[in-house]
Each structure stands twice: as structure tokens, then as C-alpha cells.
């Protein structure tokens, strides 16, 4: 037969060609008997020539989309609403407020005693019908340095304040939040190029409101670190996400700090357009001091966030919240939803930033989501205790009528709109500098969090006991559960029978290679290549080494063609007498797999939420093979496979040891640092960031979940994934655990070699022979 497309990346090019000449490897022909009956009793024959890796990605995609669709009815179990009174309702959803604040990274304490600093930039003189207003450039403290020993402000909000000239005429305090790609001066009508239709903050001031307009982080694309083309929002998002914070959370905190500064008895309203509408909704949901909410152009279903800008990615959001659920947290306070259309925008995948689309939300979709919110709190609606008004104003987010209805609902007053006299400009506002300062402050706060993260993780791991191996093993289980459920994410679906399909595909003088496909969940398969030494006796039990490829890899990369990174290590280990298995992991096809991570994140899962059960199925199946010693199954992975070596054996405890090659690092710093050139902040791996890892598990903490099983690091001095200093720093903590505290130093080691991002295959091979108790050739 022709070579199957299953593992096509390398050998479709060299099919039966020169790259196999001289290696002794041949592709099995149809006429060959498939000798699997002894090897795998009862196995089915694998047929077809589909690309299994592509089929795997498609199947996982269907599985995750189904999980997203199932999330909405499953949310009901996260809520216990009480409707006896407004106070009872508020108390009943207090746990949900705590949960939302945590998800948005908005749970930090803010600066106490907020005072807004202001500088006059423009004013309009009053007349008989309107007192006029003044415009100020403002800034205010929001968050302090996370070091508990310091009280220095590290984050300030900036924006514009519109304030009626006559303080006694003010009827409400309103935070008016523009879309992230609008400027404060634009919605205040202070820019000569401003479309008057978007100047809703000006309209609110003319309605005699004191109006605070914060600057949001924009989606302007800038070149970062000399090479990464990222929007400002994605740049902030990347580090923040790793550290349990979020650009959304920072902006919500800015709005809430404005509320902290208010000490009068006037009603407080929050109204926003586009991205500002999302911030307004989250602010009102979290802060009961908000008396009224207005959202324009951004209220719809949340299930499609995975193809929207990545700065909207909130880990676990759909398990508890859609927009409807968040809206119910505003009840019984008045709400105005304007189902207007915002402009579409597409962000192409440019090698750095995540591809995305911003699309208008149809009025029909918006109304369905509002209706869903009303149904969730039907007793409030039926008793007329929750005023929710919906409007449609085409492409104008907040015209005079919408602003008037919002303020009327907020103040419960009959209003008359009187246009104020023309604004007399006194000075300009450098909003480019304002935007730059905002991004720099958020980034600086992220870096301060990164600096503090080792101390946070030390406190987090404080219940891990190391006075004896028994107490260590017992107390580590709690952390394994946290890692499985809160960091990696765990599907509680029942794993299907493996139903392994297998066929002989490669002949080598010293081994035979078999393609294997098996079931895991509906639509989810596991697959790989089983390599069996030819000299294996019928009743012999041998150890297995699972050899894991890296990013965009194939199983064949580990045993065909002497790939510069892998050097056929799966084949060479088979030549030494080990059974080897090279799995196909689903980090392949670039954006196709990266969007899987985004879909998984929405339901509190990751790509490893699928990879871990795939490997559990692989190990369980390997244990059924007559020639496999089920107590001696090891894991050895390079690059993304090294990333796998830190996560999979931590949870698949059937792996008796783990070797991390070309990946081990001060992982949190590698993901969150905006100083180091090798940081993932600068690369195209936009899926790599894991929620709140900085507060929980760096690589030494993950290694503690592998301990007391043997663990090894393979590190090339010239591997660009990090520096020797970073690797040594993180590994020293692992060595201290094994050798100093648990007195099992013979079970861990690191090999330094003079080389790049590659399998060295010397110290690691010796490690495998020693700990798998298999003689060297």
C-alpha cells in the first residue's frame, strides 16, 4: 500500500524515498501479515488513510463546542437566588459577586481615600436654560504596589471630568465609559474631529450630570519587544492572565475607584458603549453602589467569545456567567440596554497577536439575552421590581433620547434637555500620552505581581508536608486536586472503552512500528505509534517509554529522518530494548489548535483537559498489552512535549517517571515577563498563558506533584527557551525537595549539555535504564 496519510508531515515528502534508504526502515506492504494478535489480543485493524491529527483536532473542536452549548443550562446549579426582598436577593448572589471578581482579576483591595486630581482644560459659559459645564483632565489612584510592605500607588486611572458650573444643579454622578477605541475627548465632544453623534458624555453633562470618563486600554496595534505586533489590550492581557489578573479587571477597578471618591448622596450611574458597555456591566454587577446601568452595542450571548478579541477571554466564565447572568446581578436597579450596532473589525493572525473579529450584535440576539435574564429572575419582573428598558437606535450608541431615558431612570426625575453653550477650549489633552501611561502602569503592576509571585506560591504550598515521605504523599494529593480542577481543568465525562485500532506500518531491523488509534470521549480520540523491539520474547515484560513530540510535531518526528530536535530518540530507545510509544498530541495546525484552547478556557478548561485523559487512556491501554510491565511506563518529552512532561505525569500517576527536555524553566516568568527577550509575551503562542499560574504552580510546584517518582531535566546551554540561570534557579527548588527535605536525591537530576533545543539522549538514556531497571546494551 502507499504510505498512509496518518503521520504525513515528514514522510509524505520522502515516501519510500531517499530518507529511508540506509536506515533499514521499510514501509509495511499490504501483503505483509499484520502480527498484532499476540501483541494486542482482540485488537481491531486500523483502516483508512485520513490524517489522524487533523481528525483529532476536528473531533476535539466538536467536543468543546458541545461543552460550550451545554454550559448555559448547567449554570443554574451555581446560583441560589432568594426573592423575598431586595436585601435577601442581594445576599443570595453575594457568592456570585465574589466569583465574578475573581474571574475578572478584580478582587484586589483598592487604594483607600481616593481623591481625584483635576486640571481645567475647557469650559462653557452658562445661560438662562443651562448652567454650562467645565472639562477637566483627571487622574486618580486605583491600586497599590502588591508588595504588602509598601504603600505606593502603582496604578492610576486617567480621563476627563465634565462638571456643571453650578454644583447645586448636579442631579447625578455618572461614569461614562467609551469603547476602547474611542477617546475620552471624543465622547465629551472636545475634539474637533469628533462625530457629534458619539459625544454622549457631553449630552449627559448637558442633562446636569457630573460625568467621569475614564480612558480604556485601546486595541491599537503596536510593535512590542522589537518584534511582537500586539494590540495594547492583548499586551496587557498576556502577563495579567498568567498572574490571575485581567485587563477587564483593571478597568473595572478604575471605575470602582471613581465611585470610592464620591461622598455625596447623588445617585450613581454607569453607562458604556462597545467595550465600555462590557466594563459598565461588570462594574454594576460587582458594585451595589451603582444605582443604574446603561449598555450600548455590547449586550448579547457570550458563547462566541472564543473568536472575539482575546482580551475578552475570561477563564471559566461560561460555567457561571453569560451576559444574562451578569445582568441579573444588577437587579433590582434600573437598566437601559440599547441594541445598537457597532462597527465591525477584523484582527488578522500576524504571527504574534491572536486573530479575532469584532462584530455587531443583532437586536434579536440582544433581546434573547435580555429575555433570558428576565426569566432567571422572573419573580422580580412579575412583581415589577426590576425596570429593564430596551431601545434600538441604529448605529448611534447613546443619542440624546437614550441618554435622557438613562438619566430619568437613574434619578426618577422628569428631564428637559437643554443644549449648553459652545465649549471654549483652554488647553489640549495629550491622549496618546494618556494611553501610553495607562498601558505602562498596567504592565508595571503585572511585573510587580510577577516579582511577588514566588512569595504567593510559597504561602499557597505551605500545607505540603515534607517531614516524611508518607506525609508528603498524603498532603500532595490536595494540591494535585487543585491542579487538576482549577489549573488544568477536568472534564467529568466517563471515558469510553479504548476500542484500539492498530496496523503494522514500519519495519526496522530492530523494531516494528504500529499505528494506533483509540477512543477517549465522544468525538475525542487518542493516537500514536507503538514501537516494539523485534527481539522481545512472547512471555517477556518490558518497560515502556512514551516519547512526546513538541509544537506542530508528529509521532514520526521521534523515530524517522533524524529530525534535528528529536534525533529519532523513540527509535533509538527501542533499539536499546525499550517498548516505546509516540503519541500524537493536539498542539498542531497553528490557529486550529490555538482556538481549541480559547474554547476550553470559556468553560474553565485547557487543551490539557483533553490531553490528560488521552494519556490516561494510552497508559491504561498499554497496561493491557501482554509484553508491557505496567509499573514501568515512563514519559519523556521535548519542547511542548516538555511542557507536557510537567503537566501530564503530575496528573497521570501511572507514569512512573518523567523527563522534561528543552522546556524546563522559571515558567511563570517566561510567560509574564516583559523584560526578557525569550518571554512568550513576544511570540505567536497566544494560547500558552494559563490562568493564575503565578499564584499556584510554577515548574517546581508541578514537579512536587511528580515527586516522589523520578524526575529529570535535560538542558542545552544554548537552548533559547530560557537561560541557564533561570533553569538552575527553578530546578534548585526541585533538588531541594528531593535531596534535602525528602532524602531521595538519587531520584532527580539535571543534565547540562553543550547544545541547542534538542534531545541529547545521553544522561537521560542512562536515567531511563537505571530507574526502569533495564540493562544497557
XYZ file of C-alpha atoms in Angstrom:
777
model
C 0.000 0.000 0.000
C 1.059 3.598 -0.334
C 2.197 5.256 2.848
C -0.830 6.334 4.955
C -1.584 9.987 5.425
C -1.898 9.418 9.154
C 1.585 10.676 10.011
C 2.299 12.610 6.845
C 4.298 15.674 7.865
C 7.764 14.259 7.220
C 7.453 11.051 5.277
C 4.808 12.136 2.773
C 7.696 14.127 1.339
C 10.096 11.211 1.363
C 7.575 8.433 0.680
C 9.545 5.253 0.114
C 12.360 7.639 -0.836
C 15.841 8.605 -0.051
C 15.348 9.488 3.604
C 14.583 5.847 4.401
C 17.425 4.488 2.286
C 20.272 3.405 4.501
C 18.201 3.413 7.680
C 16.911 -0.095 7.260
C 13.343 1.161 7.745
C 10.734 -0.025 5.275
C 7.070 0.783 4.976
C 4.968 -2.319 5.565
C 3.145 -3.578 2.483
C -0.410 -4.876 2.221
C 0.863 -8.369 1.552
C 2.562 -8.419 4.982
C 0.701 -10.190 7.690
C -0.229 -7.775 10.491
C 1.283 -9.571 13.524
C -0.836 -7.934 16.182
C -2.819 -10.840 17.570
C -0.094 -11.754 20.052
C 0.917 -8.168 20.739
C -2.617 -6.830 21.252
C -5.142 -9.615 21.764
C -8.551 -8.693 20.410
C -7.407 -5.521 18.649
C -9.225 -4.295 15.572
C -7.406 -3.485 12.358
C -6.964 0.219 11.637
C -8.245 1.119 8.174
C -8.466 4.267 6.083
C -5.915 6.905 5.187
C -7.260 10.026 6.900
C -4.850 12.384 8.608
C -5.458 11.297 12.186
C -4.005 14.514 13.617
C -6.469 16.596 11.622
C -9.328 14.297 12.591
C -8.267 14.627 16.220
C -8.378 18.436 16.085
C -11.793 18.397 14.412
C -13.163 15.961 16.968
C -11.889 17.959 19.956
C -13.407 21.054 18.381
C -16.835 19.399 18.212
C -16.443 18.158 21.774
C -15.599 21.639 23.113
C -18.352 23.381 21.163
C -20.767 20.895 22.679
C -19.434 21.724 26.155
C -19.938 25.430 25.477
C -23.517 24.777 24.357
C -24.156 22.707 27.500
C -22.787 25.406 29.802
C -25.875 27.630 29.827
C -28.335 25.155 31.416
C -25.567 23.901 33.723
C -25.088 27.389 35.220
C -28.289 27.150 37.230
C -26.531 24.983 39.799
C -24.126 27.853 40.596
C -26.927 30.182 41.742
C -29.234 30.192 44.752
C -31.380 33.273 44.311
C -33.783 34.429 47.019
C -36.611 36.784 46.054
C -38.338 37.510 49.388
C -36.884 41.026 49.439
C -34.279 43.120 47.666
C -31.946 42.627 50.620
C -32.425 38.870 50.540
C -31.757 38.814 46.814
C -28.551 40.802 47.242
C -27.304 38.457 49.970
C -28.153 35.392 47.924
C -25.948 36.427 44.987
C -23.032 37.667 47.105
C -21.041 34.451 46.412
C -21.511 35.043 42.691
C -20.123 38.551 43.047
C -17.032 37.140 44.734
C -16.704 34.564 41.968
C -17.040 37.152 39.181
C -14.487 39.463 40.787
C -12.030 36.572 40.965
C -12.614 35.572 37.333
C -12.097 39.136 36.139
C -8.973 39.628 38.231
C -10.744 42.428 40.084
C -10.567 41.113 43.624
C -7.630 43.189 44.917
C -8.240 45.881 47.507
C -8.132 49.357 46.024
C -6.469 52.471 47.370
C -8.266 53.898 50.372
C -9.439 57.537 50.458
C -9.426 58.146 46.717
C -9.053 61.787 45.759
C -9.407 62.772 42.096
C -6.877 65.303 40.879
C -8.075 67.601 38.125
C -6.831 70.327 35.795
C -9.143 72.606 33.824
C -8.955 72.108 30.067
C -12.194 73.617 28.722
C -15.414 75.312 29.803
C -18.732 76.548 28.502
C -20.469 79.568 29.973
C -23.987 79.055 31.246
C -27.111 80.790 30.090
C -30.727 81.019 31.172
C -31.545 77.440 30.199
C -28.340 75.574 31.080
C -25.639 76.306 33.653
C -22.931 75.044 31.298
C -20.061 72.880 32.432
C -16.321 72.704 32.715
C -13.999 69.964 31.468
C -11.044 68.726 33.486
C -8.236 66.288 32.785
C -8.286 63.958 35.765
C -6.321 61.155 37.333
C -6.946 59.115 40.448
C -5.252 56.318 42.418
C -6.571 52.792 41.933
C -4.187 50.045 43.104
C -1.129 49.932 45.304
C 2.106 48.023 44.810
C 1.274 44.362 45.622
C 4.243 44.146 47.998
C 2.490 44.084 51.402
C 5.380 46.050 52.893
C 4.807 49.038 50.638
C 2.014 51.564 50.251
C 2.999 53.055 46.903
C 0.348 53.570 44.242
C 1.222 51.633 41.081
C -1.966 52.101 39.034
C -3.791 55.352 38.350
C -6.853 55.941 36.240
C -6.918 58.841 33.798
C -9.635 60.537 31.825
C -11.916 63.561 31.557
C -14.415 65.032 34.019
C -17.359 67.116 32.845
C -18.838 69.064 35.738
C -21.754 71.527 35.672
C -20.717 75.060 36.586
C -23.379 75.213 39.255
C -22.682 72.429 41.807
C -26.211 72.713 43.174
C -27.593 71.863 39.726
C -25.946 68.428 39.595
C -28.533 65.642 39.680
C -26.347 62.517 39.353
C -22.815 61.192 39.180
C -22.276 59.177 36.000
C -19.286 57.153 34.831
C -19.481 57.216 31.034
C -17.181 54.596 29.523
C -16.249 54.855 25.843
C -15.439 51.979 23.558
C -11.790 51.018 23.900
C -11.023 52.589 20.523
C -12.751 55.855 21.381
C -11.021 58.554 23.387
C -12.469 60.427 26.348
C -12.348 63.742 24.474
C -14.292 62.178 21.604
C -17.302 61.224 23.717
C -17.009 64.545 25.586
C -17.312 66.487 22.339
C -13.961 68.187 22.945
C -12.273 67.028 19.777
C -12.800 69.000 16.584
C -12.865 65.752 14.599
C -15.462 64.128 16.815
C -18.687 62.876 15.305
C -21.310 64.677 17.433
C -23.409 61.502 17.484
C -20.886 59.734 19.739
C -20.475 62.599 22.238
C -22.826 61.072 24.794
C -20.792 62.247 27.789
C -21.419 65.818 26.644
C -25.138 65.064 26.453
C -25.088 63.677 29.984
C -23.353 66.841 31.211
C -25.996 68.939 29.484
C -28.547 66.886 31.406
C -26.844 68.245 34.557
C -24.846 65.128 35.442
C -21.312 65.149 36.753
C -19.642 62.858 34.215
C -16.422 60.888 34.720
C -14.929 59.477 31.507
C -12.055 57.005 32.011
C -9.583 56.102 29.291
C -9.652 52.391 28.411
C -6.739 50.403 27.007
C -7.088 50.534 23.220
C -6.768 47.890 20.522
C -4.237 49.941 18.644
C -1.562 47.578 17.321
C 1.980 48.363 18.367
C 5.271 46.569 17.853
C 6.351 45.195 21.216
C 9.770 43.953 22.246
C 11.102 44.787 18.809
C 9.080 42.044 17.106
C 5.619 41.329 18.531
C 2.708 43.081 16.840
C 0.076 43.158 19.572
C -2.858 45.343 20.426
C -2.413 47.292 23.633
C -5.161 45.220 25.218
C -3.600 41.870 24.294
C -0.223 43.093 25.539
C -1.672 43.823 28.980
C -3.836 40.681 28.899
C -0.971 38.227 28.368
C 1.007 38.897 31.535
C -2.082 39.687 33.583
C -3.811 36.400 32.722
C -0.825 34.350 33.892
C -0.884 36.262 37.168
C -4.608 35.965 37.890
C -5.442 39.485 36.722
C -7.114 40.828 33.602
C -7.281 43.990 31.536
C -11.057 43.885 32.135
C -10.474 43.669 35.866
C -8.076 46.602 35.853
C -10.636 48.752 34.054
C -13.437 47.698 36.395
C -11.189 48.633 39.308
C -10.634 52.069 37.740
C -14.387 52.648 37.538
C -14.952 51.433 41.089
C -12.175 53.716 42.357
C -14.116 56.655 40.918
C -17.111 55.515 42.955
C -14.831 55.276 46.003
C -14.108 59.018 45.575
C -17.774 60.039 45.727
C -19.190 61.113 49.063
C -22.408 62.959 48.213
C -25.900 61.490 48.193
C -26.458 61.738 44.455
C -27.363 58.613 42.508
C -24.502 56.887 40.698
C -24.908 55.612 37.175
C -22.561 53.667 34.888
C -23.087 53.701 31.136
C -20.837 52.378 28.389
C -20.553 51.838 24.669
C -18.955 48.834 22.959
C -16.104 47.592 25.138
C -17.091 50.293 27.602
C -20.527 48.671 27.842
C -18.891 45.420 28.937
C -16.896 47.246 31.612
C -20.046 49.087 32.718
C -21.985 45.821 33.050
C -19.229 44.158 35.081
C -18.868 47.250 37.294
C -22.586 47.429 38.063
C -22.737 43.667 38.640
C -19.953 43.853 41.221
C -20.706 47.165 42.899
C -24.061 47.687 44.598
C -23.357 51.380 44.967
C -24.222 51.731 41.273
C -27.835 52.883 41.060
C -28.400 52.462 37.341
C -26.786 50.821 34.313
C -26.708 51.652 30.612
C -25.177 49.352 27.979
C -24.989 50.164 24.278
C -23.841 47.931 21.439
C -22.330 45.136 23.516
C -25.099 43.083 25.087
C -25.518 39.644 23.574
C -24.675 35.974 24.040
C -21.222 35.106 25.380
C -20.761 31.685 23.794
C -18.832 33.083 20.811
C -16.174 34.959 22.803
C -13.606 32.431 21.567
C -13.387 34.136 18.165
C -13.617 37.671 19.550
C -10.542 39.630 20.728
C -8.526 37.533 23.138
C -8.635 40.291 25.741
C -12.254 39.174 26.311
C -11.109 35.657 27.253
C -12.199 35.005 30.854
C -11.275 31.625 32.300
C -14.331 29.653 33.397
C -16.766 32.459 32.587
C -19.466 30.299 30.993
C -19.588 27.901 33.916
C -21.345 30.593 35.923
C -21.937 33.689 33.811
C -23.228 34.838 30.500
C -24.321 38.417 29.971
C -27.803 37.470 31.173
C -26.484 36.155 34.490
C -24.356 39.267 34.984
C -27.356 41.449 34.219
C -29.361 39.722 36.945
C -26.690 40.869 39.398
C -27.732 44.458 38.659
C -31.335 43.763 39.617
C -33.430 45.380 41.009
C -31.616 48.535 39.896
C -32.834 50.139 36.625
C -31.201 49.075 33.360
C -31.221 50.542 29.857
C -29.989 48.311 27.012
C -29.534 49.924 23.603
C -29.277 47.240 20.918
C -27.399 49.489 18.531
C -24.844 48.281 16.013
C -21.150 48.899 16.433
C -18.593 48.797 13.641
C -17.054 45.509 12.571
C -13.335 44.994 12.851
C -11.082 42.061 11.966
C -7.711 41.294 13.511
C -5.654 39.008 11.299
C -3.233 36.453 12.669
C 0.066 38.259 12.138
C 2.489 35.818 13.714
C 2.148 37.427 17.146
C -1.346 38.521 18.078
C -4.432 36.351 18.220
C -6.821 36.521 15.251
C -10.218 37.916 16.151
C -13.407 39.546 14.958
C -15.490 42.302 16.479
C -18.964 42.018 15.007
C -22.215 43.875 15.608
C -24.668 42.106 17.879
C -28.047 41.753 16.247
C -31.030 43.227 18.105
C -32.611 39.778 18.049
C -29.639 38.232 19.850
C -29.565 41.049 22.370
C -33.278 40.748 23.095
C -32.949 36.984 23.602
C -30.221 37.548 26.179
C -32.283 40.194 27.987
C -35.269 37.869 27.969
C -33.129 35.093 29.409
C -32.083 37.435 32.235
C -35.723 38.266 32.961
C -36.617 34.592 33.101
C -33.813 33.934 35.574
C -35.314 36.491 37.979
C -38.964 36.078 36.999
C -40.319 36.916 40.478
C -38.671 40.348 40.301
C -40.030 41.019 36.830
C -43.513 39.742 37.593
C -43.736 41.965 40.655
C -42.460 44.976 38.664
C -39.461 45.266 40.971
C -36.878 45.402 38.174
C -37.187 48.086 35.457
C -35.372 46.962 32.301
C -35.770 49.096 29.189
C -34.595 48.166 25.713
C -34.093 50.516 22.779
C -32.696 50.380 19.247
C -31.050 53.457 17.779
C -29.388 52.085 14.666
C -25.684 52.851 14.745
C -25.884 55.654 17.319
C -24.975 54.129 20.702
C -26.328 56.830 23.008
C -28.199 59.687 21.374
C -29.995 62.446 23.277
C -33.111 60.340 23.757
C -31.201 57.316 25.082
C -29.174 59.473 27.475
C -32.339 61.146 28.672
C -34.047 57.847 29.356
C -30.969 56.554 31.181
C -30.769 59.622 33.453
C -34.536 59.628 34.022
C -34.400 56.021 35.164
C -31.384 56.745 37.340
C -32.831 59.840 39.040
C -36.547 59.095 38.774
C -36.968 62.658 37.515
C -38.715 64.188 34.539
C -35.954 65.776 32.489
C -35.641 68.506 29.903
C -32.673 68.519 27.582
C -31.124 71.945 27.016
C -28.012 72.142 24.885
C -25.231 74.013 26.665
C -23.445 76.943 25.077
C -20.381 76.166 22.973
C -17.282 74.936 24.757
C -14.371 77.337 24.859
C -11.170 75.305 24.654
C -8.406 76.342 27.010
C -5.809 73.588 26.578
C -5.295 70.314 24.751
C -5.160 66.845 26.227
C -2.382 64.549 25.030
C -4.461 61.379 24.866
C -1.692 59.419 23.152
C 0.452 60.035 26.226
C -2.526 59.175 28.434
C -2.916 55.843 26.633
C 0.798 55.151 26.869
C 0.853 55.847 30.611
C -2.169 53.600 31.171
C -0.571 50.655 29.372
C 2.746 51.208 31.126
C 1.073 51.314 34.541
C -0.846 48.100 33.983
C 2.314 46.451 32.691
C 4.319 47.710 35.658
C 1.686 46.367 38.049
C 1.839 42.996 36.288
C 5.619 42.956 36.691
C 5.272 43.811 40.373
C 2.854 40.907 40.730
C 5.405 38.702 38.980
C 8.050 39.835 41.450
C 5.780 38.902 44.356
C 4.554 35.616 42.861
C 7.217 33.336 44.457
C 6.068 34.503 47.892
C 2.419 33.946 46.963
C 3.195 30.420 45.750
C 5.208 29.708 48.898
C 2.188 30.577 51.016
C -0.057 28.570 48.697
C 2.126 25.449 49.103
C 2.520 25.843 52.869
C 0.323 22.837 53.663
C 2.646 20.462 51.799
C 4.415 18.456 54.495
C 7.951 17.167 53.968
C 8.781 15.703 57.375
C 8.350 12.208 55.919
C 7.689 10.621 52.560
C 4.331 9.371 53.825
C 3.109 12.776 54.973
C 4.395 14.339 51.763
C 2.476 11.844 49.649
C -0.710 12.363 51.655
C -0.623 16.162 51.642
C 0.347 16.424 47.980
C -2.967 14.901 46.924
C -4.811 18.098 47.866
C -2.554 20.058 45.546
C -2.972 17.514 42.779
C -6.726 18.025 43.043
C -6.333 21.805 42.837
C -4.011 21.443 39.854
C -6.420 19.077 38.107
C -9.607 21.039 38.740
C -8.587 24.687 38.929
C -5.477 24.999 36.751
C -5.639 22.308 34.060
C -9.402 21.788 34.228
C -11.067 18.406 34.458
C -13.945 17.005 32.401
C -16.001 14.590 34.468
C -17.182 12.665 31.400
C -16.926 8.898 31.514
C -14.001 7.710 29.403
C -15.054 5.361 26.625
C -13.615 1.867 26.136
C -10.382 2.234 24.166
C -11.568 0.138 21.194
C -7.988 0.220 19.902
C -7.444 0.035 16.150
C -3.929 -0.927 15.073
C -1.906 -1.729 11.977
C 1.697 -2.549 11.231
C 3.276 0.281 9.246
C 7.057 0.417 9.707
C 9.708 -2.306 9.555
C 13.179 -1.729 11.011
C 15.855 -4.355 11.509
C 15.482 -3.968 15.286
C 11.851 -2.921 15.737
C 8.355 -2.818 14.237
C 6.141 0.288 14.253
C 2.355 0.150 14.576
C -0.141 2.944 14.128
C -2.692 3.007 16.947
C -5.968 4.927 17.313
C -8.306 4.640 20.300
C -11.404 6.341 21.675
C -11.429 8.666 24.695
C -14.664 10.710 24.734
C -17.355 11.053 22.086
C -15.552 12.776 19.163
C -12.206 12.638 21.004
C -9.560 10.102 20.024
C -6.030 9.333 21.167
C -3.456 8.171 18.665
C 0.196 7.369 18.287
C 2.826 4.913 17.113
C 3.749 1.834 19.119
C 7.341 0.682 18.518
C 8.143 -2.865 19.569
C 11.662 -4.375 19.658
C 11.966 -7.417 17.400
C 13.875 -9.458 19.995
C 11.037 -9.410 22.504
C 10.113 -12.873 23.722
C 6.422 -13.918 23.862
C 6.216 -14.019 27.662
C 8.615 -11.164 28.371
C 7.610 -7.975 30.251
C 9.409 -4.819 29.228
C 9.327 -1.154 30.269
C 7.732 1.482 28.032
C 8.961 4.994 27.291
C 6.275 7.362 25.979
C 8.171 9.742 23.681
C 6.365 13.036 23.198
C 6.892 15.384 20.260
C 6.723 19.165 20.527
C 4.821 22.002 18.883
C 3.469 21.235 15.390
C 5.029 17.795 15.670
C 4.094 14.300 14.575
C 4.901 10.931 16.156
C 7.127 10.121 13.184
C 9.378 13.053 14.082
C 10.562 10.977 17.043
C 11.766 7.982 15.004
C 12.133 8.912 11.310
C 14.526 11.164 9.413
C 16.851 12.169 12.268
C 14.939 15.404 12.959
C 17.369 17.993 14.337
C 15.377 18.308 17.577
C 14.450 14.667 18.218
C 17.268 12.600 16.676
C 14.994 9.547 16.402
C 15.001 9.094 20.192
C 11.921 6.855 20.187
C 13.573 4.547 17.658
C 16.938 4.602 19.435
C 15.300 3.705 22.739
C 13.562 0.792 21.002
C 16.969 -0.320 19.714
C 18.064 -0.391 23.367
C 15.228 -2.780 24.147
C 12.511 -0.457 25.425
C 8.988 -0.567 24.043
C 8.213 2.994 23.018
C 5.009 4.820 22.224
C 4.943 8.175 20.383
C 1.572 9.895 20.918
C 0.019 12.469 18.631
C -0.734 15.426 20.888
C -3.196 18.032 19.578
C -0.911 21.091 19.519
C -0.695 21.138 15.739
C -2.135 23.212 12.845
C -1.469 26.593 14.466
C -4.689 28.608 14.853
C -6.797 25.456 14.582
C -5.440 24.116 17.859
C -4.982 27.517 19.483
C -8.678 28.258 19.169
C -9.320 24.967 20.979
C -7.571 26.475 23.986
C -9.775 29.543 23.770
C -12.931 27.439 23.604
C -11.773 25.313 26.526
C -10.935 28.395 28.625
C -14.533 29.608 28.470
C -15.656 26.551 30.429
C -12.710 26.606 32.833
C -10.647 24.080 30.897
C -7.457 23.987 28.844
C -6.087 21.942 25.981
C -4.538 19.710 28.642
C -8.051 18.983 29.931
C -8.254 16.793 26.820
C -4.603 15.723 26.590
C -4.518 14.319 30.142
C -7.423 11.867 29.590
C -5.910 10.984 26.212
C -2.733 9.953 28.009
C -4.620 8.177 30.765
C -6.317 6.137 28.056
C -2.963 5.452 26.379
C -1.395 4.264 29.629
C -4.419 2.168 30.552
C -4.287 0.543 27.115
C -0.539 -0.056 27.286
C -1.050 -1.873 30.578
C -3.308 -4.382 28.834
C -0.551 -5.465 26.442
C 0.945 -8.826 27.414
C 4.538 -7.661 26.979
C 4.210 -4.377 28.881
C 5.243 -4.020 32.503
C 2.519 -1.661 33.711
C 4.634 -0.463 36.643
C 7.419 0.740 34.340
C 5.864 3.268 31.955
C 7.897 6.471 31.660
C 7.309 9.861 29.996
C 9.973 11.727 28.008
C 9.010 14.877 26.099
C 10.787 17.718 24.310
C 9.718 21.370 23.968
C 5.899 21.418 24.023
C 6.394 17.767 24.890
C 8.487 19.006 27.823
C 5.594 21.251 28.786
C 3.552 18.056 28.648
C 6.138 16.300 30.828
C 5.417 18.766 33.625
C 1.637 18.537 33.464
C 0.639 15.062 32.312
C 2.638 12.896 34.770
C 1.586 15.248 37.573
C -1.972 14.001 36.945
C -1.471 10.635 35.235
C 0.247 8.981 38.162
C 0.646 5.711 36.236
C 3.703 7.299 34.650
C 6.498 6.036 36.877
C 8.921 8.860 35.965
C 9.117 11.994 33.844
C 11.858 13.657 31.790
C 11.401 17.273 30.744
C 13.626 18.203 27.810
C 14.121 21.659 26.258
C 11.343 23.276 28.251
C 12.028 23.344 31.998
C 12.099 26.940 33.143
C 11.035 29.585 35.578
C 7.776 29.129 33.713
C 5.705 31.912 35.229
C 8.417 34.433 34.419
C 8.769 33.085 30.892
C 5.074 33.740 30.341
C 4.643 37.008 32.207
C 7.917 38.916 31.917
C 8.016 41.915 29.606
C 11.754 42.332 30.217
C 13.177 39.044 28.972
C 13.556 38.597 25.189
C 12.561 34.909 25.367
C 9.223 35.641 27.062
C 6.066 34.287 25.477
C 4.677 37.820 25.664
C 6.600 38.409 22.418
C 5.666 35.271 20.467
C 2.778 33.896 18.464
C 1.798 31.303 21.090
C -1.198 33.282 22.247
C -2.739 30.116 23.724
C 0.181 29.424 26.083
C -0.989 31.549 29.011
C -2.602 29.675 31.913
C -4.949 31.426 34.307
C -3.433 32.450 37.646
C -0.463 30.105 37.390
C 1.628 32.764 39.105
C -0.260 32.261 42.363
C -0.293 28.478 42.238
C 2.090 26.276 40.231
C 5.411 27.178 38.699
C 7.523 24.283 37.416
C 8.999 23.419 40.818
C 5.475 23.151 42.238
C 4.429 20.957 39.311
C 7.496 18.798 39.919
C 6.331 18.333 43.507
C 3.260 16.597 42.059
C 5.560 14.212 40.165
C 7.635 13.587 43.307
C 8.487 11.068 44.777
C 8.652 9.466 41.336
C 11.951 10.042 39.499
C 12.203 13.351 37.622
C 14.890 14.660 35.285
C 15.610 17.834 33.315
C 17.578 17.826 30.040
C 19.012 21.289 29.355
C 21.143 22.534 26.449
C 23.246 25.584 27.276
C 22.255 27.257 24.009
C 18.555 26.461 24.109
C 16.755 29.758 23.528
C 13.706 28.838 25.596
C 15.420 30.392 28.585
C 18.732 30.933 30.321
C 20.817 28.559 32.382
C 20.354 30.885 35.342
C 16.558 30.682 35.174
C 16.575 26.911 34.697
C 19.040 26.404 37.552
C 17.040 28.663 39.871
C 13.833 26.714 39.332
C 15.488 23.294 39.365
C 17.307 24.098 42.622
C 13.917 24.112 44.344
C 13.174 20.672 42.898
C 16.542 19.356 44.008
C 15.996 20.766 47.489
C 12.671 18.930 47.777
C 14.037 15.571 46.648
C 17.503 15.624 48.244
C 17.380 17.925 51.253
C 13.866 17.513 52.559
C 12.734 14.064 51.432
C 16.218 12.437 51.291
C 15.583 10.848 47.894
C 18.179 12.809 45.916
C 19.011 9.783 43.760
C 15.604 10.163 42.077
C 16.247 13.515 40.416
C 18.951 15.072 38.287
C 19.612 17.629 35.614
C 21.896 17.149 32.619
C 23.584 20.223 31.178
C 24.998 19.727 27.715
C 26.712 21.855 25.112
C 23.892 22.145 22.605
C 20.635 23.792 21.484
C 16.923 22.928 21.661
C 17.293 19.195 21.162
C 17.254 15.712 22.640
C 20.770 14.911 23.847
C 19.995 11.307 24.671
C 22.909 10.551 26.991
C 22.230 11.316 30.633
C 18.515 10.843 30.029
C 19.034 7.409 28.470
C 21.139 6.405 31.479
C 18.370 7.749 33.764
C 15.811 5.577 31.966
C 17.953 2.467 32.155
C 18.581 2.995 35.868
C 15.054 3.815 37.003
C 13.259 1.438 34.627
C 15.678 -1.297 35.641
C 16.588 -2.181 32.071
C 20.152 -3.190 31.171
C 22.225 -1.006 28.886
C 23.138 -2.561 25.540
